[in-house]
Coordinates of C-alpha atoms in Angstrom, one line a residue:
Chain A
M1 CA 75.7 -44.9 -232.1
I2 CA 75.8 -43.0 -228.8
E3 CA 79.5 -43.4 -228.4
S4 CA 80.1 -42.0 -231.9
D5 CA 77.6 -39.2 -231.4
Q6 CA 79.8 -36.2 -231.4
L7 CA 79.2 -32.5 -232.4
V8 CA 81.9 -31.4 -234.9
L9 CA 82.7 -27.7 -235.3
G10 CA 85.6 -26.5 -237.6
G11 CA 87.1 -30.0 -237.5
V12 CA 87.1 -30.2 -233.6
K13 CA 85.0 -33.0 -231.9
F14 CA 82.9 -32.4 -228.8
S15 CA 81.4 -35.1 -226.8
S16 CA 79.5 -32.7 -224.6
R17 CA 76.7 -30.6 -226.2
L18 CA 76.7 -28.2 -223.3
F19 CA 78.5 -24.9 -223.7
I20 CA 78.9 -22.6 -220.9
G21 CA 79.5 -18.9 -220.3
T22 CA 81.9 -17.5 -217.6
G23 CA 80.8 -13.9 -216.9
K24 CA 78.4 -14.1 -214.1
Y25 CA 79.9 -16.3 -211.4
P26 CA 80.4 -15.3 -207.9
Q27 CA 84.0 -16.3 -208.1
K28 CA 86.4 -17.1 -211.0
Q29 CA 87.8 -19.9 -208.5
M30 CA 84.5 -21.8 -209.0
L31 CA 85.1 -22.2 -212.8
P32 CA 87.2 -25.4 -212.8
D33 CA 84.5 -27.2 -210.6
I34 CA 81.7 -25.8 -212.9
I35 CA 83.4 -27.2 -215.8
K36 CA 84.0 -30.5 -214.4
A37 CA 80.5 -30.9 -213.1
S38 CA 78.8 -29.9 -216.3
G39 CA 81.2 -31.8 -218.3
T40 CA 81.5 -29.2 -220.9
E41 CA 84.2 -29.1 -223.5
M42 CA 83.5 -25.4 -224.7
V43 CA 83.8 -22.4 -222.7
T44 CA 83.0 -18.7 -223.8
V45 CA 85.0 -15.9 -222.5
A46 CA 84.2 -12.2 -223.3
L47 CA 87.7 -10.6 -224.4
R48 CA 86.6 -7.6 -222.8
R49 CA 87.0 -9.3 -219.4
V50 CA 90.5 -10.8 -220.2
D51 CA 93.5 -8.9 -219.0
L52 CA 96.6 -10.6 -219.7
T53 CA 98.8 -7.8 -217.9
S54 CA 97.1 -8.3 -214.6
P55 CA 99.0 -9.1 -211.4
N56 CA 96.0 -10.9 -210.2
E57 CA 94.5 -14.1 -211.4
N58 CA 93.4 -14.1 -215.1
I59 CA 90.1 -15.8 -215.8
L60 CA 91.9 -18.0 -218.5
D61 CA 93.9 -19.6 -215.7
Y62 CA 90.6 -21.2 -214.4
I63 CA 89.8 -22.9 -217.6
D64 CA 91.0 -26.4 -218.0
K65 CA 93.4 -26.7 -221.0
S66 CA 91.4 -29.5 -222.5
C67 CA 88.3 -27.3 -222.8
T68 CA 88.1 -25.2 -226.2
L69 CA 88.0 -21.5 -225.7
L70 CA 85.3 -19.7 -227.6
P71 CA 86.2 -16.2 -227.0
N72 CA 83.1 -13.7 -227.9
T73 CA 83.0 -10.3 -229.1
S74 CA 80.8 -8.9 -226.3
G75 CA 80.9 -5.1 -226.4
A76 CA 81.0 -5.0 -230.2
R77 CA 78.2 -2.5 -231.5
D78 CA 79.0 -3.3 -235.3
A79 CA 80.6 -5.6 -237.7
T80 CA 83.9 -3.5 -237.5
E81 CA 84.3 -3.8 -233.9
A82 CA 83.4 -7.6 -233.8
V83 CA 86.2 -8.2 -236.4
R84 CA 88.6 -6.1 -234.4
I85 CA 87.8 -7.9 -231.1
A86 CA 88.0 -11.2 -232.9
R87 CA 91.6 -10.5 -234.2
L88 CA 92.8 -9.3 -230.8
A89 CA 91.5 -12.6 -229.3
R90 CA 93.3 -14.9 -231.8
A91 CA 96.4 -12.6 -231.3
A92 CA 96.2 -13.1 -227.6
G93 CA 96.4 -16.8 -228.0
M94 CA 92.8 -17.8 -227.5
G95 CA 92.6 -19.9 -230.7
N96 CA 90.5 -19.7 -233.9
F97 CA 87.0 -20.2 -232.6
I98 CA 85.0 -16.8 -232.3
K99 CA 81.5 -16.2 -231.1
I100 CA 80.2 -13.1 -232.9
E101 CA 78.1 -10.9 -230.6
V102 CA 77.1 -7.6 -232.0
I103 CA 74.7 -5.8 -229.8
S104 CA 73.6 -2.3 -230.2
D105 CA 70.8 -2.4 -227.7
Q106 CA 71.8 -2.3 -224.1
K107 CA 68.1 -2.6 -222.9
Y108 CA 67.3 -6.2 -224.2
L109 CA 70.8 -7.0 -225.5
L110 CA 69.4 -8.3 -228.8
P111 CA 71.8 -9.2 -231.5
D112 CA 72.1 -7.3 -234.6
N113 CA 72.0 -9.9 -237.4
L114 CA 72.9 -7.7 -240.3
E115 CA 76.2 -6.7 -238.7
S116 CA 76.9 -10.0 -237.5
I117 CA 76.5 -11.5 -240.9
K118 CA 79.0 -8.9 -242.1
A119 CA 81.5 -9.9 -239.5
T120 CA 81.0 -13.5 -240.2
E121 CA 81.9 -13.3 -243.7
I122 CA 85.2 -11.3 -243.0
L123 CA 86.1 -13.7 -240.1
A124 CA 85.4 -17.0 -241.9
K125 CA 87.7 -15.8 -244.8
E126 CA 90.4 -15.2 -242.3
G127 CA 90.2 -18.7 -241.1
F128 CA 88.2 -18.2 -237.9
I129 CA 85.6 -20.8 -236.7
V130 CA 82.9 -18.4 -236.6
L131 CA 79.7 -19.2 -234.3
P132 CA 77.3 -16.1 -234.6
Y133 CA 74.8 -15.2 -231.9
M134 CA 71.6 -14.3 -233.6
N135 CA 67.8 -13.5 -233.7
P136 CA 66.2 -16.6 -235.1
D137 CA 65.3 -15.9 -238.5
L138 CA 65.4 -18.1 -241.5
M139 CA 66.5 -15.8 -244.2
D140 CA 69.3 -14.5 -241.9
A141 CA 70.3 -18.2 -241.1
K142 CA 70.8 -18.8 -244.7
R143 CA 73.0 -15.6 -244.9
F144 CA 75.0 -16.8 -242.0
E145 CA 75.6 -20.1 -243.7
N146 CA 76.5 -18.5 -246.9
A147 CA 79.0 -16.1 -245.0
G148 CA 80.9 -19.1 -243.7
A149 CA 79.4 -19.6 -240.2
A150 CA 80.5 -23.0 -238.8
A151 CA 77.4 -23.1 -236.6
I152 CA 74.5 -20.7 -235.8
M153 CA 73.5 -19.7 -232.3
P154 CA 69.8 -18.5 -232.2
L155 CA 68.4 -17.0 -228.9
G156 CA 65.8 -18.9 -226.8
A157 CA 64.9 -15.6 -225.2
P158 CA 66.8 -12.4 -224.5
I159 CA 69.9 -13.0 -222.6
G160 CA 69.7 -13.3 -218.8
T161 CA 65.9 -13.7 -218.8
N162 CA 65.9 -17.4 -218.0
K163 CA 62.5 -17.5 -219.8
G164 CA 63.2 -20.6 -221.8
L165 CA 62.4 -21.4 -225.5
R166 CA 60.2 -18.5 -226.3
T167 CA 61.4 -18.6 -230.0
K168 CA 60.7 -22.2 -230.1
E169 CA 58.7 -22.3 -233.6
M170 CA 61.5 -20.1 -235.1
I171 CA 64.4 -22.4 -233.8
E172 CA 62.6 -25.5 -235.1
I173 CA 62.4 -24.0 -238.5
L174 CA 66.1 -23.3 -238.4
I175 CA 66.7 -27.0 -237.3
R176 CA 64.9 -28.5 -240.1
E177 CA 66.3 -26.0 -242.8
S178 CA 69.9 -25.3 -241.6
K179 CA 72.9 -27.1 -243.0
V180 CA 75.1 -26.1 -240.2
P181 CA 74.6 -27.0 -236.5
I182 CA 72.2 -25.1 -234.4
I183 CA 73.2 -24.1 -230.9
V184 CA 70.5 -22.5 -228.7
D185 CA 72.1 -19.7 -226.8
A186 CA 70.5 -17.4 -224.4
G187 CA 67.4 -17.5 -222.4
I188 CA 67.6 -21.2 -221.3
G189 CA 66.6 -21.0 -217.6
T190 CA 66.1 -24.5 -216.4
P191 CA 67.7 -28.0 -217.2
S192 CA 64.1 -29.0 -218.4
Q193 CA 64.2 -26.2 -221.0
A194 CA 67.5 -27.6 -222.2
V195 CA 66.1 -31.0 -222.4
E196 CA 63.3 -29.5 -224.6
A197 CA 65.8 -27.7 -226.9
M198 CA 67.9 -30.9 -227.3
E199 CA 64.8 -33.2 -227.8
M200 CA 63.8 -31.0 -230.7
G201 CA 66.9 -31.4 -232.4
A202 CA 69.3 -28.5 -231.5
D203 CA 72.8 -29.7 -231.7
A204 CA 73.9 -28.0 -228.5
V205 CA 73.0 -25.3 -226.0
L206 CA 74.9 -22.6 -224.3
V207 CA 74.1 -21.7 -220.7
N208 CA 75.4 -19.1 -218.6
T209 CA 72.9 -17.1 -216.3
A210 CA 70.9 -20.1 -215.4
I211 CA 74.0 -21.8 -213.7
A212 CA 75.7 -18.6 -212.6
S213 CA 72.7 -17.2 -210.9
S214 CA 71.7 -20.5 -209.1
E215 CA 72.2 -20.7 -205.4
N216 CA 74.5 -23.7 -206.1
P217 CA 76.2 -23.1 -209.4
I218 CA 78.2 -26.3 -209.4
L219 CA 75.2 -28.5 -208.7
M220 CA 73.2 -26.6 -211.2
A221 CA 76.2 -27.3 -213.7
K222 CA 75.7 -30.8 -213.3
A223 CA 72.1 -30.9 -213.6
F224 CA 72.5 -29.0 -217.0
G225 CA 75.2 -31.5 -218.0
L226 CA 72.5 -34.3 -217.5
A227 CA 69.9 -32.7 -218.9
V228 CA 71.6 -31.9 -222.3
K229 CA 72.7 -35.7 -222.4
S230 CA 69.3 -36.8 -221.7
G231 CA 67.8 -34.4 -224.3
R232 CA 70.1 -35.6 -226.9
L233 CA 69.5 -39.3 -226.2
A234 CA 65.7 -38.7 -226.5
F235 CA 66.4 -36.9 -229.8
L236 CA 68.4 -39.9 -231.1
A237 CA 65.8 -42.4 -229.9
G238 CA 63.0 -40.6 -231.7
R239 CA 60.6 -39.0 -229.8
G240 CA 57.1 -40.6 -229.9
D241 CA 54.5 -38.4 -231.3
I242 CA 52.5 -36.4 -228.8
S243 CA 49.0 -36.5 -229.9
T244 CA 46.8 -33.5 -229.3
F245 CA 43.6 -35.5 -229.8
A246 CA 42.3 -38.4 -227.7
S247 CA 41.7 -41.6 -229.8
P248 CA 37.9 -41.7 -230.0
S249 CA 36.3 -45.1 -229.7
S250 CA 34.0 -44.0 -232.7
P251 CA 36.1 -42.3 -235.2
L252 CA 34.6 -39.7 -237.3
T253 CA 35.8 -41.6 -240.3
G254 CA 34.6 -44.9 -238.9
F255 CA 31.5 -44.9 -241.6
L256 CA 33.9 -45.6 -244.2
N257 CA 34.6 -49.1 -242.8
S258 CA 31.0 -49.9 -242.1
Chain B
M1 CA 62.2 16.6 -228.0
S2 CA 65.3 17.2 -225.8
F3 CA 65.4 16.0 -222.2
Y4 CA 65.2 19.7 -221.0
E5 CA 61.9 20.1 -222.9
L6 CA 60.6 16.5 -221.6
V7 CA 61.4 17.8 -218.0
K8 CA 59.5 21.0 -218.6
S9 CA 56.5 19.1 -220.0
Y10 CA 56.3 16.7 -216.8
N11 CA 56.5 19.7 -214.6
G12 CA 54.2 21.8 -216.5
G13 CA 51.5 19.2 -217.0
N14 CA 49.3 17.2 -214.7
F15 CA 51.5 14.2 -214.3
F16 CA 52.5 14.9 -210.7
N17 CA 48.9 15.9 -209.7
Q18 CA 47.5 12.5 -210.6
N19 CA 45.5 10.7 -207.8
N20 CA 47.8 8.2 -206.1
S21 CA 45.1 6.9 -203.7
N22 CA 44.8 3.5 -205.5
L23 CA 48.6 2.5 -205.7
G24 CA 48.4 -1.2 -206.2
I25 CA 52.2 -1.4 -205.6
D26 CA 51.9 -5.2 -205.6
K27 CA 50.6 -5.2 -209.0
I28 CA 53.3 -2.9 -210.1
L29 CA 56.0 -5.2 -208.8
K30 CA 54.6 -8.1 -210.9
K31 CA 55.1 -6.0 -214.0
E32 CA 58.4 -6.6 -216.0
Y33 CA 58.5 -3.2 -217.6
L34 CA 57.0 -0.2 -215.7
S35 CA 55.2 2.8 -216.8
D36 CA 56.4 6.4 -215.6
L37 CA 53.6 6.5 -213.4
D38 CA 54.3 3.0 -212.0
F39 CA 57.8 4.1 -211.2
W40 CA 56.7 7.6 -209.7
K41 CA 54.5 5.5 -207.4
L42 CA 57.3 3.2 -206.3
L43 CA 59.0 6.5 -205.1
Q44 CA 56.1 7.4 -202.7
P45 CA 55.9 6.9 -199.0
E46 CA 53.1 4.4 -199.5
A47 CA 55.6 2.1 -201.3
E48 CA 57.7 2.0 -198.2
N49 CA 55.5 -0.8 -197.0
Y50 CA 56.8 -3.0 -200.0
L51 CA 60.5 -2.5 -199.4
E52 CA 61.2 -6.2 -198.8
E53 CA 59.3 -7.1 -202.1
M54 CA 61.1 -4.4 -204.0
A55 CA 64.5 -5.6 -202.6
Q56 CA 63.8 -9.2 -203.6
K57 CA 62.8 -8.0 -207.1
A58 CA 65.8 -5.9 -207.4
Y59 CA 68.1 -8.7 -206.2
K60 CA 66.7 -11.0 -208.8
I61 CA 66.8 -8.8 -211.7
T62 CA 70.4 -7.8 -210.8
R63 CA 71.4 -11.4 -210.6
H64 CA 69.7 -12.1 -214.1
H65 CA 71.4 -9.2 -215.8
F66 CA 74.7 -8.8 -214.1
G67 CA 75.2 -12.1 -212.4
K68 CA 77.4 -11.9 -209.3
A69 CA 80.0 -9.8 -210.9
I70 CA 80.9 -6.2 -209.8
Q71 CA 83.1 -3.8 -211.6
I72 CA 85.9 -2.1 -209.6
F73 CA 87.2 1.4 -210.7
S74 CA 89.7 3.8 -209.3
P75 CA 89.3 7.5 -209.3
L76 CA 92.0 10.0 -209.7
Y77 CA 91.7 13.6 -208.9
I78 CA 94.1 15.5 -211.2
S79 CA 93.2 18.9 -210.3
N80 CA 91.0 20.8 -208.0
Y81 CA 91.1 24.2 -209.3
C82 CA 87.7 25.4 -209.9
E83 CA 85.5 28.4 -210.9
N84 CA 82.2 27.3 -209.7
G85 CA 80.7 28.2 -206.5
C86 CA 78.7 25.0 -205.7
L87 CA 77.6 25.4 -202.1
Y88 CA 77.9 21.8 -201.2
C89 CA 81.4 21.2 -202.6
G90 CA 84.6 21.4 -200.8
Y91 CA 86.4 22.4 -204.1
R92 CA 84.3 25.5 -204.7
C93 CA 86.1 28.5 -205.7
D94 CA 85.8 30.6 -202.4
S95 CA 86.5 27.6 -200.2
G96 CA 90.0 28.6 -199.4
I97 CA 91.4 25.2 -199.7
K98 CA 95.0 24.6 -201.1
R99 CA 94.8 24.1 -205.0
K100 CA 96.9 21.8 -206.8
K101 CA 97.1 20.3 -210.3
L102 CA 99.3 17.4 -211.0
S103 CA 102.0 17.6 -213.6
E104 CA 102.3 14.9 -216.1
N105 CA 104.7 13.1 -214.3
E106 CA 102.6 13.0 -211.1
I107 CA 99.7 11.8 -213.3
I108 CA 101.6 9.0 -214.5
S109 CA 103.0 8.0 -211.2
N110 CA 99.7 7.9 -209.5
S111 CA 98.2 6.0 -212.3
K112 CA 101.0 3.4 -212.0
E113 CA 99.8 2.9 -208.4
I114 CA 96.4 2.2 -209.7
Y115 CA 97.8 0.0 -212.4
K116 CA 99.7 -2.1 -209.9
T117 CA 96.4 -2.9 -208.0
G118 CA 95.3 -4.6 -211.1
V119 CA 92.4 -2.2 -211.8
R120 CA 92.1 -1.3 -215.4
N121 CA 89.3 1.1 -215.1
I122 CA 90.1 4.5 -214.1
L123 CA 88.1 7.8 -213.7
L124 CA 89.9 11.0 -214.0
L125 CA 88.4 13.9 -212.1
T126 CA 88.9 17.5 -212.1
G127 CA 87.2 21.0 -211.0
E128 CA 86.1 23.4 -213.9
A129 CA 88.9 25.9 -214.2
P130 CA 89.2 27.0 -218.1
I131 CA 92.5 29.0 -217.6
K132 CA 94.3 26.8 -215.0
T133 CA 93.2 23.4 -216.4
P134 CA 91.7 23.9 -219.8
L135 CA 90.4 20.8 -221.7
S136 CA 93.9 20.4 -223.3
Y137 CA 95.3 19.7 -219.8
T138 CA 92.8 16.8 -219.3
I139 CA 93.4 15.5 -222.9
E140 CA 97.2 15.4 -222.3
A141 CA 96.6 13.6 -218.9
I142 CA 94.5 11.1 -220.8
K143 CA 97.2 10.6 -223.5
S144 CA 99.8 9.8 -220.9
I145 CA 98.0 7.0 -219.1
K146 CA 95.8 5.5 -222.0
N147 CA 98.4 2.6 -222.4
M148 CA 97.6 1.5 -219.0
F149 CA 93.8 1.5 -218.8
P150 CA 91.5 0.0 -221.4
M151 CA 88.7 2.0 -219.6
I152 CA 89.1 5.7 -219.2
G153 CA 86.3 7.8 -217.6
I154 CA 86.1 11.3 -216.9
E155 CA 84.1 13.2 -214.4
I156 CA 84.7 16.8 -215.3
H157 CA 82.6 19.8 -216.3
A158 CA 79.9 19.8 -219.0
L159 CA 81.5 19.8 -222.6
T160 CA 80.1 20.6 -226.0
E161 CA 79.5 17.8 -228.4
E162 CA 82.8 18.6 -230.2
E163 CA 84.6 18.5 -227.0
Y164 CA 83.3 15.2 -226.3
K165 CA 84.1 14.0 -229.8
E166 CA 87.8 15.0 -229.0
I167 CA 88.3 13.3 -225.7
H168 CA 86.4 10.1 -227.1
E169 CA 89.2 10.0 -229.9
V170 CA 91.9 10.3 -227.5
G171 CA 90.7 7.4 -225.5
V172 CA 87.8 8.3 -223.1
N173 CA 84.9 5.6 -223.3
Y174 CA 83.0 6.4 -220.2
V175 CA 81.5 9.8 -219.2
T176 CA 80.3 10.7 -215.6
I177 CA 78.4 13.6 -215.2
Y178 CA 75.6 14.3 -212.5
Q179 CA 73.1 16.9 -212.8
E180 CA 73.2 17.1 -208.8
T181 CA 69.5 18.1 -208.9
Y182 CA 66.9 18.0 -211.6
H183 CA 64.9 20.8 -209.7
E184 CA 65.9 23.9 -211.7
D185 CA 65.1 26.2 -208.7
F186 CA 67.3 24.3 -206.3
Y187 CA 69.8 24.1 -208.9
Q188 CA 70.2 27.8 -209.2
K189 CA 70.2 28.3 -205.5
Y190 CA 73.1 25.9 -204.9
H191 CA 75.2 26.9 -208.2
T192 CA 76.0 30.5 -207.4
K193 CA 78.9 31.2 -209.6
G194 CA 80.8 29.9 -212.7
P195 CA 79.8 28.1 -215.8
K196 CA 78.0 25.4 -214.0
K197 CA 75.2 27.8 -213.2
D198 CA 73.8 26.9 -216.7
Y199 CA 71.2 24.2 -215.8
H200 CA 70.2 23.5 -219.4
F201 CA 73.6 23.2 -220.7
R202 CA 74.5 20.7 -218.2
L203 CA 71.2 18.7 -218.5
D204 CA 71.8 18.0 -222.1
A205 CA 75.5 17.1 -221.6
P206 CA 74.7 13.5 -221.2
E207 CA 73.1 13.3 -224.6
R208 CA 75.9 15.3 -226.3
A209 CA 78.3 12.6 -224.9
A210 CA 75.8 9.8 -226.3
K211 CA 75.9 11.4 -229.7
V212 CA 79.8 10.8 -230.0
K213 CA 79.3 7.0 -229.3
M214 CA 80.6 6.8 -225.9
V215 CA 80.6 3.2 -224.5
G216 CA 79.0 4.2 -221.2
L217 CA 77.4 7.2 -219.4
N218 CA 76.9 7.5 -215.7
I219 CA 74.5 10.1 -214.5
G220 CA 73.5 10.9 -211.0
V221 CA 72.0 13.3 -208.3
L222 CA 73.4 14.3 -205.2
A223 CA 70.7 12.9 -202.8
G224 CA 69.7 15.5 -200.0
L225 CA 70.1 18.6 -202.2
A226 CA 66.4 18.8 -203.0
P227 CA 63.1 16.8 -202.7
L228 CA 64.4 13.4 -203.5
E229 CA 61.6 11.8 -205.1
K230 CA 61.5 14.0 -208.1
D231 CA 65.2 13.9 -208.3
I232 CA 65.3 10.1 -208.6
F233 CA 62.3 10.3 -210.8
F234 CA 63.8 12.5 -213.3
L235 CA 67.0 10.8 -213.0
G236 CA 65.4 7.4 -213.8
L237 CA 63.6 9.3 -216.8
H238 CA 66.8 10.8 -218.0
G239 CA 68.5 7.3 -218.1
H240 CA 65.3 5.9 -219.9
Y241 CA 65.4 8.7 -222.5
L242 CA 69.0 8.1 -223.3
Q243 CA 68.4 4.3 -223.5
K244 CA 65.8 4.7 -225.8
K245 CA 67.3 7.4 -228.1
Y246 CA 70.8 5.9 -228.0
P247 CA 70.3 2.2 -227.3
D248 CA 74.0 1.2 -227.7
I249 CA 75.0 3.1 -224.8
E250 CA 75.3 1.5 -221.3
I251 CA 73.6 3.6 -218.7
S252 CA 74.5 3.6 -215.0
F253 CA 73.2 5.6 -212.0
S254 CA 75.1 7.1 -209.1
L255 CA 73.3 8.6 -206.2
P256 CA 75.6 9.8 -203.6
R257 CA 74.3 11.1 -200.3
L258 CA 75.4 14.5 -199.1
R259 CA 78.3 14.3 -196.7
P260 CA 79.4 17.3 -194.5
T261 CA 82.1 19.2 -196.3
E262 CA 84.6 21.9 -194.9
G263 CA 82.1 24.8 -195.5
G264 CA 79.4 23.2 -193.1
F265 CA 76.8 23.6 -195.7
V266 CA 73.3 23.1 -194.8
Y267 CA 71.4 21.1 -197.3
H268 CA 67.8 20.5 -198.1
Q269 CA 67.1 17.2 -196.3
E270 CA 69.1 14.4 -194.7
I271 CA 68.4 11.2 -196.4
I272 CA 67.8 8.3 -193.8
D273 CA 68.9 4.9 -195.0
K274 CA 65.4 3.5 -195.4
K275 CA 64.4 6.2 -197.8
Y276 CA 67.6 5.9 -199.8
L277 CA 67.3 2.4 -200.2
Q278 CA 63.8 2.8 -201.5
M279 CA 64.8 5.2 -204.1
L280 CA 67.7 2.8 -205.3
L281 CA 65.4 -0.1 -205.5
A282 CA 62.8 2.0 -207.6
L283 CA 65.4 2.9 -210.0
K284 CA 66.8 -0.5 -210.4
I285 CA 63.1 -1.9 -211.0
W286 CA 62.5 1.0 -213.5
L287 CA 65.5 0.2 -215.7
P288 CA 66.7 -3.4 -214.9
R289 CA 69.7 -3.0 -217.4
A290 CA 71.1 -0.1 -215.9
G291 CA 74.0 -0.3 -213.6
V292 CA 74.4 1.3 -210.3
T293 CA 77.5 2.8 -208.9
L294 CA 78.2 2.7 -205.2
S295 CA 80.2 5.7 -204.0
T296 CA 82.7 5.9 -201.1
R297 CA 80.4 8.3 -199.3
E298 CA 78.6 5.5 -197.7
S299 CA 79.7 3.7 -194.7
D300 CA 81.2 0.3 -194.6
S301 CA 78.1 -1.4 -193.1
F302 CA 75.6 0.4 -195.3
R303 CA 77.7 -0.4 -198.4
N304 CA 77.7 -4.1 -197.4
N305 CA 74.0 -4.3 -196.9
I306 CA 73.2 -2.8 -200.2
L307 CA 75.6 -4.4 -202.3
P308 CA 73.5 -7.4 -203.4
L309 CA 70.5 -5.0 -204.1
G310 CA 71.4 -3.7 -207.5
I311 CA 75.0 -2.5 -207.2
T312 CA 77.0 -3.3 -210.3
K313 CA 80.2 -1.0 -209.8
I314 CA 82.2 0.1 -206.8
S315 CA 85.2 2.4 -206.4
A316 CA 88.1 1.3 -204.5
G317 CA 91.5 2.6 -203.3
V318 CA 89.9 6.0 -203.3
K319 CA 91.6 9.2 -202.2
T320 CA 89.6 12.2 -203.0
S321 CA 92.6 14.5 -202.6
V322 CA 94.5 15.5 -205.6
G323 CA 97.2 13.0 -206.4
G324 CA 96.2 11.0 -203.3
Y325 CA 97.9 8.0 -204.5
S326 CA 101.5 9.1 -204.4
D327 CA 102.4 12.5 -203.3
D328 CA 105.6 13.2 -204.6
E329 CA 106.3 16.4 -202.7
N330 CA 105.7 14.7 -199.3
N331 CA 107.0 11.4 -200.4
L332 CA 103.9 9.9 -198.6
I333 CA 101.4 7.4 -200.2
N334 CA 97.9 7.4 -199.2
S335 CA 98.5 9.5 -196.1
K336 CA 95.7 11.4 -194.8
T337 CA 97.8 14.2 -193.0
S338 CA 99.6 15.1 -196.3
T339 CA 96.5 15.8 -198.3
E340 CA 93.9 16.9 -195.7
N341 CA 93.7 20.5 -197.2
T342 CA 92.6 19.2 -200.7
E343 CA 89.9 16.7 -200.1
Q344 CA 86.6 17.2 -201.9
F345 CA 84.4 15.4 -199.1
E346 CA 84.9 13.4 -196.2
I347 CA 85.2 9.7 -197.1
S348 CA 83.4 7.0 -195.1
D349 CA 84.9 4.0 -196.8
I350 CA 88.6 4.3 -197.7
R351 CA 89.3 0.5 -198.4
S352 CA 92.1 -0.3 -200.7
V353 CA 91.5 -2.2 -204.0
K354 CA 92.7 -5.4 -202.1
E355 CA 90.4 -4.9 -199.3
I356 CA 87.5 -4.3 -201.5
S357 CA 88.3 -7.1 -203.6
D358 CA 88.8 -9.7 -200.8
Y359 CA 85.4 -8.3 -199.4
L360 CA 83.7 -9.0 -202.5
K361 CA 85.0 -12.4 -202.9
S362 CA 84.1 -13.3 -199.4
H363 CA 80.5 -12.3 -199.8
G364 CA 80.1 -14.1 -203.0
F365 CA 80.6 -11.5 -205.8
Q366 CA 83.3 -11.6 -208.4
P367 CA 85.3 -8.4 -208.5
V368 CA 86.0 -7.4 -212.3
F369 CA 88.9 -5.1 -212.8
K370 CA 88.5 -5.1 -216.6
D371 CA 85.3 -5.0 -218.7
W372 CA 86.2 -3.1 -222.0
E373 CA 88.7 -3.7 -224.8
P374 CA 89.7 -0.6 -226.6
L375 CA 89.4 -0.8 -230.3

């Protein structure tokens, strides 16, 4: 069961359920070690940061070819811009996966579900494997599904805050109700929070800031890799119920037996 | 309410007369989002005792929001013709310096020098001279380099909304415009001649640029021109006002300190490092998502020390002389002697792109040469 436990997105199989970001590291040179330590097989890159004309090193040079690239539309402020960025990414040889990020709020960096749904619909029709970043809302999750999203990426907390699963209740609802995989993106600040997300049944998590802003990003990458595995195993094993009440020696309904 | 009206309401009301005796800086520093009064308190001398705590907080929020990445951009002065008489500026109309504007070929050759370094973020600068260098001149310059640079910023005079729209359409996505000082009385004192005398028109310029959907706005003050606490307060408030009203725009701040210029201008106040740092940290804590540009006017050692405390952008390979990258007439590249008559201010840090880039890497920062994809 464990060996065959793979996440399938757009026909591609992933053994690791940890996706990582690339934008905040002290050095691009660190990426190969981060990727190795974390065990990740899916790495997201902002097209706005990619420069194929550069005489200096390019961020893509540091991503192992065995990893799947997940270009993202960071910088897009509406559906039209997200669609254009996705097409540019594909034209630049970055593959068919695309993470939709439509953000028109620079203060909290919260996603715009409405515009992202529009972009998802257009791009899915063009053959992209679309993974939209979203604010966890059930109706919108359904709209993303109908628009052709290959997975849905709800936020745990605003990007970069490391606050953990503040939207836990909402994400649990999405996990229960969604037909497509749920990947918790943004807000996960510690490995224990990644465990929590995986235990409750998330299909994967995406982590960037928590690894990149750690004092030892490589070690932290490893910690997250283990946490995600551990959380997944716990989910597969079936977590025992956590009782909120003590078991009283004189049950309130004991009189029925007397 | 326009920002001009907002400034008036703060200055005319009781805000600055509130009793600050019970500061509670420690409590303010525990908050995630500050009130305007909290921000004002962080700018007061009493908060100096909490400089280390402020630095820790600024460090943390910068790491969370920007990671360890710092953007590099290269400025290019394309003309120093100017009709303004800003007393602190080496380019002012009566300074007697050698005037020059770059031809299209010179603009292209200078831009190519920048392009070769790998930097894809260029800032074009001019003085304000409607006859010698009308906006059409800048527009032609932008057109001739737009294929090389996904990120084009301008630091020129205040434009009308229509004009901002026009330059946005030809390829400009970032606008830098400093109010210099928010104190209207000091502003009038320093801006003696020319169109820049109009405080109100300049003050609302960033908002006009925001209305045409620029990607980013960089606003700033010239630290030392006027009482600094209020200047930084209004700068922060300006950023907050723009962020709230135009949430999709990236806001960043610059607060260059005055340097001696050729005119030997005497300014209001010399800003010591400690005070400067306090202002920078307060601004960062007030608007955590806003970027901060570090200018070349700071010395090597000071730049190095404040780098981790909130800086998100840094200029490199800078020559503040017109066409300082490749001087066709003299066939000299980056030579101080060929250009000494046209510099706007004395530069303290003239490290090349490679030097800055190596330096950032050795201090655990990732230099970012490109951070936008034009659509």
